[in-house]
């Protein structure tokens, strides 16, 4: 049988969720403690309005809704220390200290602060702390997701920048003005490429290949009484008639480029022309009511041919004289037009010095649109390289592939051990031209022809030619390159949104974390207060408040 000492040392375990009911059932707090707490809360609200908040910084951080027994007791202690002279003749505190002393005594009466503490602990453990923890975890997860997205965006932006840089480097561009740089690159690089192609086509090995193939066809596939047909005619023509190396932009691409470069210039030129036309003195007088509309003829003086004082001369018979840079004066027919002055001048600083063809090409047609371009880029149609034409290059490629197929077959026949003896017999009766080519010589021919085919069918060369010939291809290529560049810019703009979102989450985290910590601290203090107070009420027996509250507080300590 246990004695009194053993009974006194037995702990009392109380579940935190049933603490309020347990206190009421054991008469430790009155049944109407909630009604009394409402009266205390009213006193707290009234006293807080008159609280001198400049005495201590703790007062400025208080919220009247969050003031409980512990906060009221702390306020009372601060007021007592800061205003010790506030006692009256009977030793009672007066003023704000007296008000808060009354509130603390109301809490202590019948231990109603235990009911409030039990209520706050249940609310914090079941709702407040889990909610704050959930908010903190959610913010941390969103921050981690933002960091992952930021890393992905930076990686994709760097990848887009690398692709754009690689594409520009492949085409020889700087990436500033893609359209003009593409045209400039095509114009500057294609002549050297065409020159290399023509050099390959004019090598000795290609000449020998043409001779070898022509002789073979003549010997093996032509009757003695017939004239041999021509082979590799396009290749021979290119070798004999070297095409021009002048490259230029097609009229389709040129018009599109001029429209994009100076979209407002036609209106400007038209306005200036209209303005200048207003100041022209046409010197038109009406001396007779009869008007002669015969504009297609020119009247001249009588030359003594019996046709009267005037002779009708067709305007088409008058010679047209072109302006030249020579010092000789042009021969002018003896025709005087005295009544009409064609001396029309238009002051336009933009077209001053039309002889400077390097900066301006005169307008053509009846429209008022000036096309600004580089003559080296545009060139003239008759001086444009034939290598820019697809059919011209395809004919050359057809001949090159034909010669390559022939040489490959001959090389295989001469290097095949099974047919080697038969080839020697055939070679013995063949013309000398066919006998002099060894497999090594044929291999050299194949190498040069393959290089020429590679140069003509190179992807970059075809793209550069298409840039000069096709507006659609140029637009599509420019769109592809600019899309890569714009994709990088768009991704970098997305980083700004991520930065703003991160700031918001960090602010939310910085506000949720202190609230969680404050709830944990207050719950721990209330638990300690209840256990110590109940232990005194039960003659010093240890009292333990058990349940999820201990798990939550221990996890809070670990955090």
Coordinates of C-alpha atoms in Angstrom, one line a residue:
X1 CA 0.0 0.0 0.0
X2 CA 1.4 3.4 -1.0
X3 CA 2.0 5.9 1.7
X4 CA 1.3 9.6 1.5
X5 CA 4.8 10.6 0.3
X6 CA 4.5 8.2 -2.6
X7 CA 1.0 9.5 -3.5
X8 CA 2.3 13.1 -3.3
X9 CA 5.1 12.2 -5.8
X10 CA 2.7 10.6 -8.3
X11 CA 2.4 12.9 -11.4
X12 CA -0.9 14.2 -12.6
X13 CA -1.2 13.9 -16.4
X14 CA -3.8 16.1 -18.1
X15 CA -4.5 16.1 -21.8
X16 CA -4.2 19.7 -23.2
X17 CA -7.4 19.3 -25.2
X18 CA -9.4 18.5 -22.0
X19 CA -7.7 20.9 -19.7
X20 CA -10.5 23.5 -19.6
X21 CA -13.1 20.8 -18.8
X22 CA -10.8 19.2 -16.3
X23 CA -10.4 22.4 -14.4
X24 CA -14.2 23.1 -14.3
X25 CA -15.0 19.5 -13.2
X26 CA -12.5 19.6 -10.3
X27 CA -13.8 23.0 -9.2
X28 CA -10.4 24.7 -9.8
X29 CA -12.1 27.5 -11.9
X30 CA -15.7 28.7 -11.7
X31 CA -18.2 27.5 -14.3
X32 CA -18.8 31.1 -15.5
X33 CA -15.2 31.8 -16.1
X34 CA -15.9 32.8 -19.7
X35 CA -18.3 35.5 -18.5
X36 CA -15.8 36.9 -16.1
X37 CA -13.1 36.8 -18.9
X38 CA -15.4 38.9 -21.0
X39 CA -15.5 41.6 -18.3
X40 CA -11.7 41.4 -18.0
X41 CA -11.3 41.8 -21.7
X42 CA -13.5 44.9 -21.6
X43 CA -11.3 46.4 -18.9
X44 CA -8.1 45.6 -21.0
X45 CA -9.6 47.4 -24.0
X46 CA -10.5 50.5 -21.9
X47 CA -7.1 50.6 -20.1
X48 CA -5.0 50.0 -23.2
X49 CA -6.4 53.2 -24.8
X50 CA -4.9 55.3 -21.9
X51 CA -1.7 53.3 -21.6
X52 CA 1.4 55.6 -21.9
X53 CA 3.1 53.8 -24.8
X54 CA 6.2 55.9 -24.7
X55 CA 7.4 54.5 -21.4
X56 CA 8.6 51.2 -22.9
X57 CA 9.0 49.8 -26.5
X58 CA 7.1 46.7 -25.4
X59 CA 3.9 48.8 -25.2
X60 CA 4.2 49.9 -28.8
X61 CA 4.4 46.3 -30.1
X62 CA 1.2 45.2 -28.3
X63 CA -2.1 44.4 -29.9
X64 CA -5.1 44.8 -27.6
X65 CA -6.7 41.6 -29.0
X66 CA -3.5 39.6 -28.2
X67 CA -3.1 40.8 -24.5
X68 CA -3.7 38.0 -22.0
X69 CA -2.7 37.2 -18.5
X70 CA 1.1 37.1 -19.1
X71 CA 1.1 40.4 -21.1
X72 CA -1.1 42.1 -18.5
X73 CA 1.2 41.0 -15.7
X74 CA 4.2 42.2 -17.7
X75 CA 2.6 45.6 -18.3
X76 CA 1.7 45.9 -14.6
X77 CA 5.4 45.2 -13.6
X78 CA 6.7 47.7 -16.1
X79 CA 4.3 50.4 -14.9
X80 CA 5.2 49.7 -11.2
X81 CA 8.9 50.1 -11.9
X82 CA 8.6 53.2 -14.1
X83 CA 6.1 55.0 -11.9
X84 CA 6.7 54.1 -8.3
X85 CA 5.2 57.4 -7.1
X86 CA 1.8 56.5 -8.4
X87 CA 0.5 55.1 -5.0
X88 CA -2.1 57.0 -3.0
X89 CA -2.4 57.5 0.8
X90 CA -3.7 54.0 1.3
X91 CA -0.8 52.4 -0.6
X92 CA -2.9 51.5 -3.5
X93 CA -1.7 52.2 -7.0
X94 CA -3.4 54.9 -9.0
X95 CA -3.5 55.9 -12.7
X96 CA -2.5 53.4 -15.4
X97 CA -0.7 51.2 -12.9
X98 CA -3.8 51.0 -10.7
X99 CA -5.9 50.0 -13.7
X100 CA -3.6 47.2 -14.7
X101 CA -3.3 46.0 -11.1
X102 CA -7.0 45.6 -11.1
X103 CA -6.9 43.6 -14.3
X104 CA -4.2 41.3 -12.9
X105 CA -6.2 40.7 -9.7
X106 CA -9.3 39.9 -11.7
X107 CA -7.2 37.3 -13.6
X108 CA -5.9 35.8 -10.3
X109 CA -9.3 35.7 -8.6
X110 CA -10.6 32.1 -8.8
X111 CA -7.7 31.3 -11.2
X112 CA -9.7 32.2 -14.2
X113 CA -6.4 32.8 -16.1
X114 CA -6.0 29.0 -16.2
X115 CA -9.2 28.8 -18.3
X116 CA -7.9 31.4 -20.6
X117 CA -4.5 29.7 -20.8
X118 CA -6.2 26.3 -21.6
X119 CA -8.3 28.0 -24.4
X120 CA -5.2 29.7 -26.0
X121 CA -3.1 26.5 -25.9
X122 CA -5.9 24.5 -27.7
X123 CA -6.3 27.3 -30.3
X124 CA -2.5 27.6 -30.9
X125 CA -1.8 23.9 -31.0
X126 CA -4.8 23.0 -33.2
X127 CA -5.0 25.9 -35.5
X128 CA -2.6 28.8 -35.2
X129 CA 0.8 27.1 -35.2
X130 CA -0.1 24.5 -37.9
X131 CA -1.4 27.3 -40.1
X132 CA 1.8 29.3 -39.7
X133 CA 3.9 26.3 -40.3
X134 CA 2.0 25.5 -43.4
X135 CA 2.4 29.1 -44.7
X136 CA 6.2 28.9 -44.0
X137 CA 6.5 25.6 -45.7
X138 CA 4.5 26.8 -48.7
X139 CA 6.6 29.9 -49.0
X140 CA 9.8 27.9 -48.8
X141 CA 8.6 25.4 -51.4
X142 CA 7.6 28.3 -53.7
X143 CA 11.0 29.9 -53.2
X144 CA 12.6 26.6 -54.1
X145 CA 10.4 26.3 -57.2
X146 CA 11.3 29.9 -58.2
X147 CA 15.0 29.1 -57.9
X148 CA 14.5 26.1 -60.1
X149 CA 12.5 28.1 -62.7
X150 CA 15.1 30.9 -62.6
X151 CA 17.9 28.3 -63.3
X152 CA 15.9 26.9 -66.1
X153 CA 15.2 30.3 -67.6
X154 CA 18.8 31.3 -67.4
X155 CA 19.9 28.1 -68.9
X156 CA 17.3 28.4 -71.8
X157 CA 18.3 32.1 -72.3
X158 CA 22.0 31.1 -72.5
X159 CA 21.1 28.3 -74.9
X160 CA 19.1 30.7 -77.1
X161 CA 21.9 33.2 -77.0
X162 CA 24.4 30.5 -77.9
X163 CA 22.2 29.3 -80.8
X164 CA 21.7 32.9 -82.1
X165 CA 25.5 33.5 -81.8
X166 CA 26.3 30.2 -83.5
X167 CA 23.9 31.0 -86.3
X168 CA 25.3 34.5 -86.7
X169 CA 28.8 33.1 -86.6
X170 CA 28.0 30.5 -89.2
X171 CA 26.7 33.2 -91.5
X172 CA 29.4 35.7 -90.6
X173 CA 27.0 38.2 -88.9
X174 CA 27.4 40.5 -85.9
X175 CA 23.7 40.2 -85.0
X176 CA 22.9 43.9 -84.9
X177 CA 21.0 44.4 -88.1
X178 CA 20.4 40.9 -89.4
X179 CA 18.8 41.8 -92.7
X180 CA 21.4 44.2 -93.9
X181 CA 24.2 42.1 -92.6
X182 CA 22.9 39.0 -94.5
X183 CA 22.8 41.0 -97.7
X184 CA 26.3 42.4 -97.1
X185 CA 27.7 39.0 -96.2
X186 CA 26.3 37.5 -99.3
X187 CA 27.6 40.2 -101.5
X188 CA 31.1 40.2 -100.0
X189 CA 31.6 36.5 -99.7
X190 CA 30.0 35.0 -102.8
X191 CA 32.6 36.5 -105.3
X192 CA 35.5 34.7 -103.5
X193 CA 33.4 31.5 -103.4
X194 CA 32.6 31.7 -107.1
X195 CA 36.3 32.4 -107.8
X196 CA 37.3 29.3 -106.0
X197 CA 34.7 27.2 -107.9
X198 CA 36.0 28.5 -111.2
X199 CA 39.6 27.8 -110.2
X200 CA 38.7 24.2 -109.4
X201 CA 36.8 23.9 -112.7
X202 CA 39.9 25.2 -114.6
X203 CA 42.5 22.9 -113.0
X204 CA 44.5 20.5 -115.1
X205 CA 42.9 17.5 -113.5
X206 CA 39.4 18.6 -114.6
X207 CA 40.8 19.3 -118.1
X208 CA 42.2 15.8 -118.2
X209 CA 38.9 14.3 -116.9
X210 CA 37.0 16.1 -119.7
X211 CA 39.5 14.8 -122.2
X212 CA 39.4 11.3 -120.8
X213 CA 35.6 11.1 -120.8
X214 CA 35.3 12.7 -124.3
X215 CA 37.8 10.3 -125.8
X216 CA 36.2 7.3 -124.1
X217 CA 32.8 8.2 -125.4
X218 CA 34.2 8.8 -128.9
X219 CA 36.1 5.5 -128.9
X220 CA 33.5 3.2 -127.2
X221 CA 30.1 4.6 -128.1
X222 CA 30.5 6.3 -131.5
X223 CA 30.5 4.6 -134.9
X224 CA 33.4 5.3 -137.2
X225 CA 31.2 7.0 -139.9
X226 CA 29.4 9.2 -137.4
X227 CA 30.3 12.4 -135.7
X228 CA 30.7 12.0 -131.9
X229 CA 28.2 13.8 -129.8
X230 CA 29.2 16.5 -127.3
X231 CA 29.6 15.6 -123.7
X232 CA 29.9 17.8 -120.6
X233 CA 28.9 20.8 -122.8
X234 CA 27.9 23.0 -119.8
X235 CA 31.2 22.3 -118.1
X236 CA 33.2 23.0 -121.2
X237 CA 31.2 26.2 -121.8
X238 CA 32.0 27.5 -118.3
X239 CA 35.7 26.8 -118.8
X240 CA 35.7 28.6 -122.1
X241 CA 33.4 31.5 -121.2
X242 CA 34.3 32.5 -117.6
X243 CA 31.1 34.0 -116.0
X244 CA 31.2 37.3 -114.2
X245 CA 31.9 37.4 -110.5
X246 CA 29.7 40.4 -109.9
X247 CA 26.9 39.5 -107.5
X248 CA 23.9 41.7 -106.9
X249 CA 20.6 41.7 -105.1
X250 CA 17.6 40.8 -107.3
X251 CA 15.0 43.4 -108.0
X252 CA 12.5 41.6 -105.7
X253 CA 14.8 41.7 -102.7
X254 CA 16.0 45.2 -103.6
X255 CA 12.5 46.7 -103.6
X256 CA 11.7 45.0 -100.3
X257 CA 14.9 46.3 -98.7
X258 CA 14.3 49.9 -100.0
X259 CA 10.7 49.9 -98.7
X260 CA 11.9 48.8 -95.2
X261 CA 14.9 51.2 -95.1
X262 CA 13.1 54.4 -96.1
X263 CA 9.3 53.8 -95.8
X264 CA 8.6 57.6 -95.3
X265 CA 11.0 58.9 -98.0
X266 CA 8.6 58.8 -101.0
X267 CA 6.2 61.1 -99.2
X268 CA 9.1 63.4 -98.3
X269 CA 10.3 63.7 -101.9
X270 CA 6.8 64.2 -103.2
X271 CA 6.1 67.0 -100.7
X272 CA 9.4 68.7 -101.7
X273 CA 8.5 68.3 -105.4
X274 CA 5.1 69.8 -104.8
X275 CA 6.6 72.7 -102.9
X276 CA 9.1 73.4 -105.6
X277 CA 6.4 73.2 -108.3
X278 CA 4.5 76.0 -106.7
X279 CA 7.4 78.4 -107.3
X280 CA 7.9 77.5 -111.0
X281 CA 7.1 80.3 -113.4
X282 CA 5.6 78.4 -116.4
X283 CA 5.4 81.7 -118.4
X284 CA 2.2 80.6 -120.2
X285 CA 0.3 83.5 -122.0
X286 CA -3.0 83.3 -123.8
X287 CA -2.9 85.7 -126.7
X288 CA -5.5 84.0 -128.8
X289 CA -8.7 82.2 -128.1
X290 CA -7.6 79.4 -130.5
X291 CA -5.5 76.8 -128.7
X292 CA -3.3 74.4 -130.7
X293 CA -3.1 71.1 -128.9
X294 CA -0.7 69.5 -131.5
X295 CA 1.9 68.7 -128.9
X296 CA 3.6 66.0 -130.9
X297 CA 5.1 68.4 -133.4
X298 CA 7.7 71.2 -133.3
X299 CA 7.6 74.3 -135.6
X300 CA 10.8 75.6 -137.2
X301 CA 11.6 78.5 -139.4
X302 CA 11.5 78.5 -143.1
X303 CA 14.6 77.0 -144.8
X304 CA 13.8 78.1 -148.3
X305 CA 12.4 74.9 -149.5
X306 CA 9.1 76.3 -150.7
X307 CA 7.0 74.9 -147.8
X308 CA 6.1 78.3 -146.4
X309 CA 7.4 80.1 -143.3
X310 CA 7.1 77.1 -141.1
X311 CA 7.8 73.4 -141.6
X312 CA 6.2 70.5 -139.7
X313 CA 8.8 68.2 -138.2
X314 CA 8.1 65.0 -136.3
X315 CA 9.3 65.1 -132.8
X316 CA 10.5 61.5 -133.1
X317 CA 13.0 62.6 -135.8
X318 CA 14.8 64.9 -133.5
X319 CA 18.0 63.3 -132.2
X320 CA 18.3 62.5 -128.6
X321 CA 21.6 63.6 -127.0
X322 CA 22.9 62.1 -123.9
X323 CA 24.9 63.9 -121.3
X324 CA 28.5 62.8 -121.3
X325 CA 31.5 63.6 -119.2
X326 CA 33.7 64.5 -122.3
X327 CA 34.8 68.1 -122.9
X328 CA 33.4 68.2 -126.5
X329 CA 30.2 70.1 -126.9
X330 CA 27.3 68.1 -128.3
X331 CA 26.0 68.9 -131.7
X332 CA 22.6 70.6 -131.4
X333 CA 20.2 70.7 -134.3
X334 CA 19.2 74.1 -135.6
X335 CA 15.9 74.2 -133.9
X336 CA 14.8 77.2 -131.9
X337 CA 12.1 77.1 -129.4
X338 CA 11.9 80.7 -128.3
X339 CA 8.5 80.9 -126.8
X340 CA 8.8 78.1 -124.2
X341 CA 11.4 78.1 -121.5
X342 CA 12.1 74.6 -120.2
X343 CA 14.6 76.0 -117.6
X344 CA 13.0 74.3 -114.6
X345 CA 15.0 73.9 -111.4
X346 CA 13.9 72.1 -108.3
X347 CA 15.9 72.9 -105.2
X348 CA 16.3 69.5 -103.5
X349 CA 19.4 69.1 -101.3
X350 CA 18.8 65.3 -101.3
X351 CA 19.5 64.9 -105.0
X352 CA 22.3 67.4 -105.3
X353 CA 24.9 66.0 -107.6
X354 CA 23.3 63.2 -109.4
X355 CA 26.7 62.3 -110.9
X356 CA 27.6 60.7 -107.5
X357 CA 26.3 57.2 -108.3
X358 CA 27.9 55.7 -105.2
X359 CA 25.3 57.3 -102.9
X360 CA 22.1 57.5 -104.9
X361 CA 20.4 55.8 -107.9
X362 CA 18.0 58.1 -109.8
X363 CA 14.3 57.2 -109.7
X364 CA 12.9 55.2 -112.6
X365 CA 9.3 55.2 -113.9
X366 CA 6.7 57.8 -113.1
X367 CA 6.6 57.3 -109.3
X368 CA 8.4 59.6 -106.9
X369 CA 10.1 56.8 -104.9
X370 CA 13.9 57.1 -104.5
X371 CA 15.7 53.8 -104.0
X372 CA 18.8 54.2 -101.8
X373 CA 21.2 51.3 -102.3
X374 CA 24.8 50.4 -103.0
X375 CA 25.5 50.0 -106.7
X376 CA 27.9 47.3 -105.9
X377 CA 25.1 45.4 -104.2
X378 CA 22.4 46.0 -106.8
X379 CA 24.5 46.0 -109.9
X380 CA 23.0 45.8 -113.3
X381 CA 21.1 42.9 -114.7
X382 CA 23.5 42.3 -117.7
X383 CA 26.5 42.3 -115.4
X384 CA 25.0 39.9 -112.8
X385 CA 26.9 36.6 -112.4
X386 CA 25.3 33.7 -114.1
X387 CA 26.4 31.5 -111.1
X388 CA 23.5 33.1 -109.2
X389 CA 21.0 31.4 -111.5
X390 CA 19.8 28.0 -110.3
X391 CA 19.5 26.4 -113.8
X392 CA 23.0 27.5 -114.7
X393 CA 24.5 25.9 -111.6
X394 CA 22.4 22.8 -112.0
X395 CA 23.7 22.2 -115.5
X396 CA 27.3 22.5 -114.2
X397 CA 26.5 20.1 -111.4
X398 CA 24.9 17.6 -113.8
X399 CA 28.1 17.5 -115.8
X400 CA 30.3 17.2 -112.8
X401 CA 28.2 14.3 -111.4
X402 CA 28.3 12.7 -114.8
X403 CA 32.1 13.0 -115.0
X404 CA 32.4 11.8 -111.4
X405 CA 30.3 8.7 -112.1
X406 CA 32.4 7.9 -115.1
X407 CA 35.7 8.3 -113.2
X408 CA 34.4 6.2 -110.3
X409 CA 33.5 3.4 -112.7
X410 CA 36.9 3.5 -114.4
X411 CA 38.7 3.6 -111.1
X412 CA 36.8 0.5 -109.9
X413 CA 37.6 -1.3 -113.1
X414 CA 41.3 -0.5 -113.0
X415 CA 41.6 -1.5 -109.3
X416 CA 39.5 -4.7 -109.4
X417 CA 41.8 -7.7 -109.5
X418 CA 39.2 -10.0 -111.1
X419 CA 38.9 -7.8 -114.2
X420 CA 42.4 -6.4 -114.2
X421 CA 43.7 -8.8 -116.9
X422 CA 40.7 -8.0 -119.1
X423 CA 41.3 -4.3 -118.6
X424 CA 44.9 -4.6 -119.7
X425 CA 43.7 -6.3 -122.9
X426 CA 41.2 -3.5 -123.6
X427 CA 43.8 -0.8 -122.8
X428 CA 46.2 -2.4 -125.3
X429 CA 43.9 -1.7 -128.2
X430 CA 42.5 1.6 -126.8
X431 CA 43.8 5.1 -127.9
X432 CA 46.9 6.4 -126.2
X433 CA 44.8 9.0 -124.3
X434 CA 42.9 6.2 -122.5
X435 CA 46.1 4.3 -121.8
X436 CA 48.0 7.1 -120.0
X437 CA 45.6 7.5 -117.1
X438 CA 46.5 5.3 -114.1
X439 CA 44.3 4.8 -111.0
X440 CA 46.3 7.4 -109.2
X441 CA 45.6 10.0 -111.9
X442 CA 41.9 9.2 -111.9
X443 CA 41.9 9.5 -108.1
X444 CA 43.3 13.1 -108.4
X445 CA 40.6 13.9 -111.0
X446 CA 37.9 12.6 -108.7
X447 CA 39.3 14.7 -105.8
X448 CA 39.1 18.0 -107.7
X449 CA 35.7 17.2 -109.2
X450 CA 34.4 16.3 -105.8
X451 CA 35.7 19.5 -104.3
X452 CA 34.0 21.5 -107.1
X453 CA 30.7 19.7 -106.4
X454 CA 31.0 20.3 -102.7
X455 CA 31.6 24.0 -103.3
X456 CA 28.7 24.4 -105.7
X457 CA 26.2 22.4 -103.5
X458 CA 27.4 23.7 -100.1
X459 CA 24.6 24.7 -97.8
X460 CA 26.0 28.0 -96.9
X461 CA 26.7 28.9 -100.6
X462 CA 23.1 28.0 -101.5
X463 CA 21.7 30.0 -98.6
X464 CA 23.8 33.1 -99.6
X465 CA 22.5 32.8 -103.2
X466 CA 19.0 32.5 -102.0
X467 CA 19.4 35.6 -99.8
X468 CA 20.1 37.6 -102.9
X469 CA 17.5 36.0 -105.1
X470 CA 14.4 35.3 -102.9
X471 CA 12.6 37.8 -100.7
X472 CA 10.6 35.0 -99.0
X473 CA 13.8 33.1 -98.1
X474 CA 15.4 36.3 -96.8
X475 CA 12.4 37.1 -94.7
X476 CA 12.2 33.5 -93.3
X477 CA 15.9 33.5 -92.4
X478 CA 15.7 36.9 -90.8
X479 CA 12.6 35.8 -88.9
X480 CA 14.3 32.6 -87.7
X481 CA 17.3 34.5 -86.4
X482 CA 15.4 37.3 -84.8
X483 CA 13.1 34.8 -83.2
X484 CA 16.0 33.2 -81.4
X485 CA 17.2 36.6 -80.3
X486 CA 13.7 37.7 -79.1
X487 CA 13.3 34.4 -77.3
X488 CA 16.3 35.2 -75.2
X489 CA 15.0 38.7 -74.5
X490 CA 11.6 37.3 -73.5
X491 CA 13.2 34.8 -71.2
X492 CA 15.2 37.6 -69.5
X493 CA 12.1 39.7 -69.1
X494 CA 10.5 36.7 -67.4
X495 CA 13.3 36.8 -64.8
X496 CA 11.9 40.2 -63.6
X497 CA 8.6 38.5 -62.8
X498 CA 10.4 35.8 -60.9
X499 CA 12.3 38.5 -59.0
X500 CA 9.1 40.3 -58.0
X501 CA 7.5 37.0 -56.9
X502 CA 10.6 36.1 -54.8
X503 CA 10.4 39.5 -53.0
X504 CA 6.7 38.8 -52.2
X505 CA 7.4 35.3 -50.9
X506 CA 10.3 36.6 -48.9
X507 CA 8.1 39.3 -47.3
X508 CA 5.4 36.7 -46.6
X509 CA 8.0 34.3 -45.1
X510 CA 9.5 37.1 -43.0
X511 CA 6.0 37.9 -41.6
X512 CA 4.9 34.3 -41.0
X513 CA 8.1 33.1 -39.3
X514 CA 7.9 35.6 -36.4
X515 CA 4.2 34.8 -35.9
X516 CA 5.0 31.1 -35.7
X517 CA 7.8 31.6 -33.2
X518 CA 5.7 34.0 -31.1
X519 CA 2.9 31.4 -30.9
X520 CA 5.3 28.7 -29.9
X521 CA 6.9 30.8 -27.2
X522 CA 3.5 31.9 -25.8
X523 CA 2.2 28.3 -25.8
X524 CA 5.4 27.1 -24.0
X525 CA 5.0 29.8 -21.3
X526 CA 1.3 29.1 -20.8
X527 CA 2.0 25.4 -20.5
X528 CA 4.7 26.0 -17.9
X529 CA 2.4 28.5 -16.0
X530 CA -0.5 26.0 -15.9
X531 CA 1.7 23.1 -14.7
X532 CA 3.3 25.2 -11.9
X533 CA 0.0 26.7 -10.8
X534 CA -1.8 23.4 -10.7
X535 CA 1.1 21.8 -8.9
X536 CA 0.7 24.4 -6.1
X537 CA -3.0 23.7 -6.0
X538 CA -2.4 20.0 -5.5
X539 CA 0.1 20.3 -2.7
X540 CA 3.2 20.2 -4.9
X541 CA 2.3 17.1 -6.9
X542 CA 3.9 17.2 -10.3
X543 CA 1.5 18.1 -13.1
X544 CA 2.1 17.2 -16.7
X545 CA 0.1 18.5 -19.6
X546 CA 0.4 15.8 -22.3
X547 CA -0.7 15.3 -25.8
X548 CA 0.3 16.7 -29.2
X549 CA 1.3 20.0 -27.6
X550 CA 4.6 18.4 -26.4
X551 CA 5.4 17.1 -30.0
X552 CA 4.7 20.5 -31.4
X553 CA 6.8 22.4 -28.9
X554 CA 9.7 19.9 -29.3
X555 CA 9.6 20.3 -33.1
X556 CA 9.6 24.1 -32.6
X557 CA 12.8 23.8 -30.5
X558 CA 14.4 21.7 -33.2
X559 CA 13.5 24.3 -35.8

